[in-house]
């Protein structure tokens, strides 16, 4: 099969196995070039391991730390006629590289919110890996089925309290325009907290503790985006921000309930980057295209793998990591500092349909977007036949 990108709105509906493998290899090469981590975690569980920040976490733990990794993801396998999802191919490439490096790796594909997956993980850890000393929680999902009641919760991306008018860039129509977003009602806020808040993170830690699979001093982190004034109305202070606030509650609850095991639970605040999850958020393609421009000019731009390697090296694997006032591992200062935000705000105020491509780094955004699905990766021949049926 010859595979070219099929873009529909903010998503690409296919993926390129060789491109995904090359992009995974680039991330492995990057962490290996950065040097080994201090206080390396030995057994790492990554929930949401196949794309974006979770994949970068798994690669860092394994290839900069030599860790055994068990991953959980929700990806579609390929068929004779249809490609698998990018996360499927990324995971296959990760397994191949881990095997070649003599590293234990296993991945379970299914719904991480459900009881069945938690049991499968427990069984796999008991059989093959033992207690975990690091749990990464990196799920991004539009819905969650309640494991007790079967109720389906849906997350919404809406402001809270008042409507909000802002600029946005429609990647499909190549159009800078204004959108008006109506505020969420209370039910939408609560449902978003159910999906993207900390409840499931806590359930994971409870299940692992009950099965005696948390090592003494085990660390765990869930990822958040805090942002600044430009994104607060649609992120930080919006429905998704309310869900992310719930992660702070969950971190404190995990530390308290697992005190006998000395579990350290952190929310890590990361920078805005192009991932499958962020490209679905209104305003983000415009905001990210502008921060790419500013941060590349400042020499501070990083991709997922750069952010996560630094998170592991500078914070997560340190004995007493420095936290912000809210107890978070804050990695996002290069984006949210006042000087950088002021430059982005100036561009934001100036940007129009006419000057968008000149003022922004949309080319960089689009390249990163394609690369999420294994396209536009250097060294890959996209005119060549490629076998879509890849597995691990
Ligand atoms: P992503 O879409 O790239 O990754 C999501 C992962 O979750 C994938 O591995 C997917 O397979 C898995 N997943 C989704 N639903 C699942 C389910 N039901 N069961 C099992 N696995 C499931 O997203 P991302 O941007 O890397 O986001 C990861 C975390 O980082 C999120 O909490 C997000 O809010 C946070 N974050 C993202 C950004 C950003 O700019 N992208 C910035 C800061 C924080």
XYZ file of C-alpha atoms and ligand atoms in Angstrom:
436
model
C 0.000 0.000 0.000
C 1.167 3.558 -0.734
C 0.117 5.727 2.200
C -0.446 9.474 1.926
C -2.034 11.598 4.652
C -5.834 11.775 4.752
C -6.631 14.861 6.788
C -10.196 15.435 7.991
C -10.614 18.587 10.046
C -8.223 18.510 12.979
C -7.333 14.841 12.604
C -5.483 12.629 10.151
C -7.422 9.408 9.661
C -4.499 7.230 8.623
C -0.877 6.759 9.600
C 2.403 5.673 8.039
C 4.126 2.722 9.787
C 7.624 3.572 8.581
C 7.195 7.263 9.353
C 5.948 6.474 12.865
C 8.904 4.133 13.374
C 11.342 6.809 12.178
C 9.791 9.378 14.483
C 10.017 6.987 17.473
C 13.662 6.349 16.569
C 14.360 10.108 16.463
C 12.992 10.372 20.012
C 15.098 7.425 21.172
C 18.198 8.998 19.588
C 17.410 12.283 21.315
C 17.192 10.873 24.853
C 20.257 8.724 24.308
C 22.191 11.828 23.246
C 21.171 13.562 26.488
C 22.684 11.045 28.873
C 21.410 8.669 31.524
C 18.911 9.758 34.149
C 19.842 10.041 37.814
C 17.994 7.684 40.264
C 16.612 5.623 37.404
C 13.144 4.101 37.925
C 13.315 0.355 37.227
C 9.708 -0.644 36.582
C 7.504 1.941 34.924
C 3.800 1.818 34.100
C 2.715 4.339 31.442
C -1.049 4.824 31.111
C -1.549 6.513 27.719
C 1.775 5.270 26.320
C 1.340 5.388 22.556
C 1.431 9.034 21.439
C 2.326 12.549 22.620
C 3.604 13.062 26.140
C 2.959 9.470 27.264
C 5.023 7.980 24.429
C 7.814 10.458 25.190
C 7.654 9.376 28.852
C 7.935 5.725 27.947
C 10.863 6.356 25.591
C 12.661 8.419 28.249
C 12.145 5.814 31.000
C 13.353 3.003 28.757
C 16.099 4.559 26.676
C 17.546 7.089 29.127
C 16.942 4.919 32.164
C 16.957 1.279 31.066
C 13.516 0.755 32.647
C 11.166 -2.148 32.092
C 7.952 -0.601 30.805
C 4.352 -1.710 30.732
C 2.173 0.543 28.582
C -1.582 0.973 28.268
C -3.157 2.593 25.226
C -6.319 2.629 23.129
C -5.323 2.203 19.505
C -6.756 0.646 16.350
C -4.824 -2.177 14.698
C -4.336 -2.143 10.915
C -6.192 -4.340 8.433
C -5.402 -5.393 4.840
C -7.131 -2.269 3.559
C -6.787 0.301 6.334
C -3.789 1.532 8.259
C -3.619 1.244 12.026
C -3.562 4.386 14.143
C -0.311 6.227 14.706
C -0.239 5.055 18.332
C -0.401 1.460 17.124
C 2.599 1.910 14.846
C 4.504 3.938 17.459
C 4.004 1.123 19.937
C 5.162 -1.507 17.444
C 8.298 0.557 16.760
C 8.913 1.053 20.467
C 8.695 -2.702 21.061
C 11.112 -3.455 18.250
C 13.660 -0.980 19.589
C 13.201 -2.155 23.198
C 13.710 -5.776 22.157
C 16.864 -4.883 20.245
C 18.164 -3.071 23.337
C 17.326 -6.008 25.629
C 14.654 -4.039 27.528
C 11.463 -5.653 28.808
C 8.353 -4.026 27.287
C 4.724 -5.055 27.153
C 1.679 -3.096 26.012
C -1.994 -3.691 26.717
C -4.428 -2.166 24.243
C -7.891 -1.367 25.614
C -9.903 0.997 27.784
C -7.758 2.227 30.676
C -10.844 3.573 32.473
C -12.336 0.104 32.876
C -11.858 -2.452 35.662
C -10.834 -5.157 33.176
C -7.762 -3.237 32.011
C -6.695 -2.540 35.588
C -6.924 -6.278 36.305
C -4.961 -7.142 33.136
C -2.218 -4.739 34.176
C -2.107 -6.258 37.675
C -1.883 -9.777 36.228
C 0.866 -8.747 33.802
C 2.889 -6.960 36.483
C 2.589 -9.949 38.836
C 3.658 -12.369 36.135
C 6.451 -10.401 34.489
C 7.605 -7.198 36.104
C 6.833 -6.925 39.804
C 6.253 -3.734 41.783
C 6.351 -0.424 39.933
C 8.381 2.547 41.099
C 6.950 5.067 38.623
C 3.416 5.455 37.246
C 2.858 7.971 34.448
C -0.754 8.962 33.868
C -1.023 10.542 30.397
C -4.522 9.856 29.119
C -6.321 12.319 26.859
C -9.801 11.174 25.960
C -13.097 12.749 24.922
C -15.158 10.271 26.989
C -15.041 7.845 29.884
C -17.320 4.996 30.870
C -17.825 4.874 34.625
C -16.432 1.512 35.790
C -19.133 1.162 38.471
C -22.315 2.458 36.812
C -21.566 2.124 33.080
C -22.559 5.768 32.623
C -20.712 7.490 29.786
C -19.262 10.910 30.577
C -18.236 13.280 27.793
C -15.712 16.058 28.105
C -16.440 19.497 26.640
C -14.105 22.302 25.642
C -16.025 25.398 26.727
C -15.450 28.491 28.830
C -16.808 28.603 32.364
C -19.004 31.399 33.720
C -19.232 33.616 30.640
C -19.119 33.414 26.866
C -15.814 34.155 25.199
C -14.971 35.636 21.814
C -11.553 35.028 20.395
C -9.494 34.553 17.286
C -8.865 31.082 16.014
C -7.286 29.436 12.986
C -9.260 26.822 11.084
C -6.566 24.443 9.812
C -9.022 22.833 7.392
C -10.111 26.037 5.672
C -6.857 28.010 6.154
C -8.898 30.727 7.809
C -8.205 33.093 10.696
C -11.563 34.082 12.126
C -13.443 34.973 15.283
C -15.369 32.423 17.251
C -17.821 32.927 20.068
C -17.839 30.137 22.615
C -20.818 29.793 24.910
C -20.164 28.870 28.551
C -20.591 25.308 29.756
C -23.432 24.410 32.073
C -22.784 22.690 35.403
C -23.415 19.203 34.012
C -20.854 19.745 31.219
C -18.292 20.931 33.774
C -18.882 17.923 36.023
C -18.722 15.480 33.082
C -15.422 16.975 31.907
C -14.023 16.559 35.436
C -15.151 12.913 35.375
C -13.265 12.308 32.114
C -10.101 14.387 32.457
C -9.929 14.908 36.243
C -8.099 12.817 38.806
C -10.655 10.143 39.713
C -9.312 7.487 37.370
C -5.685 8.287 38.321
C -6.638 7.598 41.953
C -8.429 4.380 40.974
C -5.257 3.187 39.241
C -3.106 3.886 42.291
C -5.671 2.222 44.579
C -5.815 -0.887 42.384
C -2.006 -1.148 42.262
C -1.693 -0.641 46.033
C -4.405 -3.217 46.786
C -2.522 -5.717 44.619
C 0.720 -4.899 46.497
C 2.318 -3.639 43.284
C 3.539 -0.203 44.410
C 7.190 -0.128 45.466
C 8.050 1.846 48.592
C 8.667 5.472 47.536
C 6.884 4.959 44.205
C 6.394 8.193 42.257
C 3.452 9.033 40.060
C 2.584 11.991 37.874
C -0.318 13.209 35.760
C 0.111 15.927 33.154
C -1.508 19.324 33.015
C -1.356 22.505 30.988
C -1.647 25.730 32.937
C -0.945 28.411 30.321
C -1.529 32.163 30.714
C -4.060 34.915 29.911
C -4.331 34.111 26.180
C -5.401 30.528 26.807
C -7.021 30.752 30.253
C -10.545 31.468 28.926
C -10.505 28.291 26.803
C -8.137 26.156 28.858
C -6.925 27.082 32.349
C -10.191 28.605 33.551
C -12.438 26.594 31.239
C -14.009 23.111 31.547
C -10.695 21.353 30.877
C -8.983 23.602 33.460
C -11.585 22.575 36.047
C -10.764 18.942 35.301
C -7.058 19.695 35.607
C -7.657 21.381 39.005
C -9.117 18.063 40.094
C -5.697 16.493 39.414
C -4.278 18.645 42.242
C -6.957 17.261 44.560
C -6.196 13.710 43.405
C -2.423 14.142 43.889
C -2.976 15.215 47.521
C -5.431 12.340 48.065
C -2.960 9.796 46.650
C -0.126 11.066 48.860
C -2.387 10.901 51.919
C -3.929 7.502 51.286
C -0.597 5.914 50.288
C 1.504 7.511 53.041
C 2.491 4.110 54.429
C 4.169 3.397 51.083
C 5.717 6.893 50.839
C 4.119 7.422 47.439
C 4.951 10.805 45.895
C 2.243 12.069 43.528
C 2.796 15.137 41.378
C 0.919 17.055 38.755
C 3.446 18.078 36.076
C 2.745 21.237 34.128
C 3.976 20.939 30.540
C 4.153 23.251 27.553
C 1.579 23.514 24.760
C 2.550 21.320 21.829
C 0.939 19.791 18.794
C -0.512 16.419 19.731
C -3.669 14.617 18.669
C -5.328 15.905 21.850
C -4.286 19.569 21.596
C -5.103 19.968 17.893
C -8.763 19.338 18.797
C -8.896 22.354 21.137
C -10.234 25.582 19.590
C -7.669 28.419 19.603
C -4.727 26.029 20.169
C -3.600 25.766 16.508
C -3.355 29.574 16.362
C -1.763 29.922 19.795
C 0.731 27.102 19.186
C 1.677 28.463 15.720
C 2.503 31.783 17.408
C 4.420 30.317 20.356
C 6.427 28.156 17.966
C 7.458 31.341 16.157
C 8.407 33.173 19.359
C 10.057 30.260 21.152
C 12.035 29.145 18.093
C 13.290 32.744 17.758
C 14.219 32.699 21.459
C 15.907 29.295 21.091
C 13.664 27.755 23.771
C 11.390 25.582 21.629
C 11.100 21.919 22.640
C 9.033 19.003 21.408
C 7.357 16.403 23.642
C 10.547 14.420 24.003
C 12.633 17.451 25.055
C 10.059 18.507 27.676
C 9.722 15.019 29.077
C 13.434 14.263 29.179
C 13.918 17.495 31.174
C 10.966 16.627 33.430
C 12.524 13.251 34.215
C 16.103 14.484 34.547
C 15.489 17.733 36.456
C 12.453 16.854 38.568
C 10.908 13.410 38.500
C 14.043 11.385 39.193
C 15.425 13.862 41.729
C 15.076 12.845 45.375
C 13.535 16.173 46.457
C 12.257 17.807 43.253
C 11.590 21.517 43.307
C 7.864 22.257 43.020
C 5.833 25.403 42.434
C 3.572 26.984 45.067
C 0.850 24.422 44.286
C 3.204 21.472 44.644
C 3.419 20.892 40.877
C 6.467 20.018 38.835
C 6.441 23.117 36.678
C 8.128 22.701 33.283
C 6.402 25.437 31.390
C 8.200 28.632 32.409
C 9.890 29.097 29.039
C 6.435 29.499 27.486
C 4.552 31.267 30.285
C 7.135 33.822 31.469
C 5.938 37.410 31.064
C 8.466 38.440 28.398
C 7.620 35.525 26.099
C 3.890 35.915 26.667
C 4.152 39.633 25.829
C 5.729 38.784 22.455
C 2.998 36.231 21.745
C 0.320 38.748 22.767
C 1.738 41.339 20.344
C 1.576 38.823 17.495
C -1.859 37.676 18.631
C -3.227 41.230 18.423
C -1.679 41.753 14.982
C -2.543 38.457 13.337
C -5.066 38.500 10.487
C -5.971 36.223 7.608
C -3.536 38.180 5.407
C -0.443 38.070 7.622
C -1.012 34.747 9.474
C 1.616 32.726 7.610
C 4.151 35.520 7.898
C 3.682 36.181 11.640
C 3.280 32.592 12.770
C 5.190 29.348 12.416
C 2.237 27.486 10.964
C 4.692 25.610 8.732
C 6.301 24.228 11.922
C 2.899 23.450 13.409
C 1.785 21.625 10.257
C 5.032 19.671 10.023
C 4.631 18.527 13.644
C 0.976 17.683 13.011
C 1.871 15.482 10.018
C 4.701 13.894 11.972
C 2.232 12.778 14.667
C 0.865 10.392 12.049
C 4.215 9.383 10.598
C 4.154 11.815 7.652
C 6.734 14.451 6.658
C 9.422 12.522 8.531
C 12.910 12.934 7.125
C 14.359 9.928 5.342
C 11.034 8.164 4.677
C 10.073 7.418 1.061
C 6.367 8.170 0.888
C 6.096 6.994 -2.722
C 7.224 3.488 -1.829
C 4.917 0.562 -1.110
C 4.657 -0.137 2.599
C 3.163 -3.050 4.548
C 0.354 -1.743 6.800
C 0.046 -4.982 8.816
C 2.541 -4.336 11.580
C 2.293 -5.744 15.086
C 4.279 -6.208 18.278
P -2.358 12.232 23.040
O -3.693 12.291 22.383
O -1.153 12.299 22.191
O -2.221 10.886 23.933
C -3.292 10.285 24.593
C -2.936 8.868 25.016
O -4.042 8.344 25.766
C -2.706 7.882 23.861
O -1.682 6.981 24.221
C -4.044 7.123 23.769
O -3.949 5.819 23.218
C -4.401 7.063 25.246
N -5.824 6.856 25.511
C -6.855 7.688 25.229
N -8.010 7.159 25.684
C -7.700 5.983 26.274
C -8.447 4.979 26.936
N -9.760 5.069 27.118
N -7.781 3.881 27.384
C -6.434 3.750 27.215
N -5.678 4.693 26.625
C -6.296 5.786 26.152
O -2.386 13.390 24.130
P -1.273 14.278 24.859
O -1.396 15.660 24.329
O 0.036 13.600 24.907
O -1.918 14.346 26.313
C -1.467 13.559 27.395
C -1.662 14.356 28.676
O -0.822 15.532 28.621
C -3.108 14.893 28.832
O -3.459 14.830 30.193
C -2.998 16.336 28.373
O -3.991 17.164 28.928
C -1.611 16.677 28.919
N -0.971 17.879 28.310
C -0.954 18.065 26.966
C -0.384 19.224 26.444
C -0.350 19.489 24.956
O -0.128 20.636 24.566
N -0.532 18.491 24.126
C 0.212 20.174 27.294
C 0.237 19.915 28.659
C -0.368 18.757 29.165
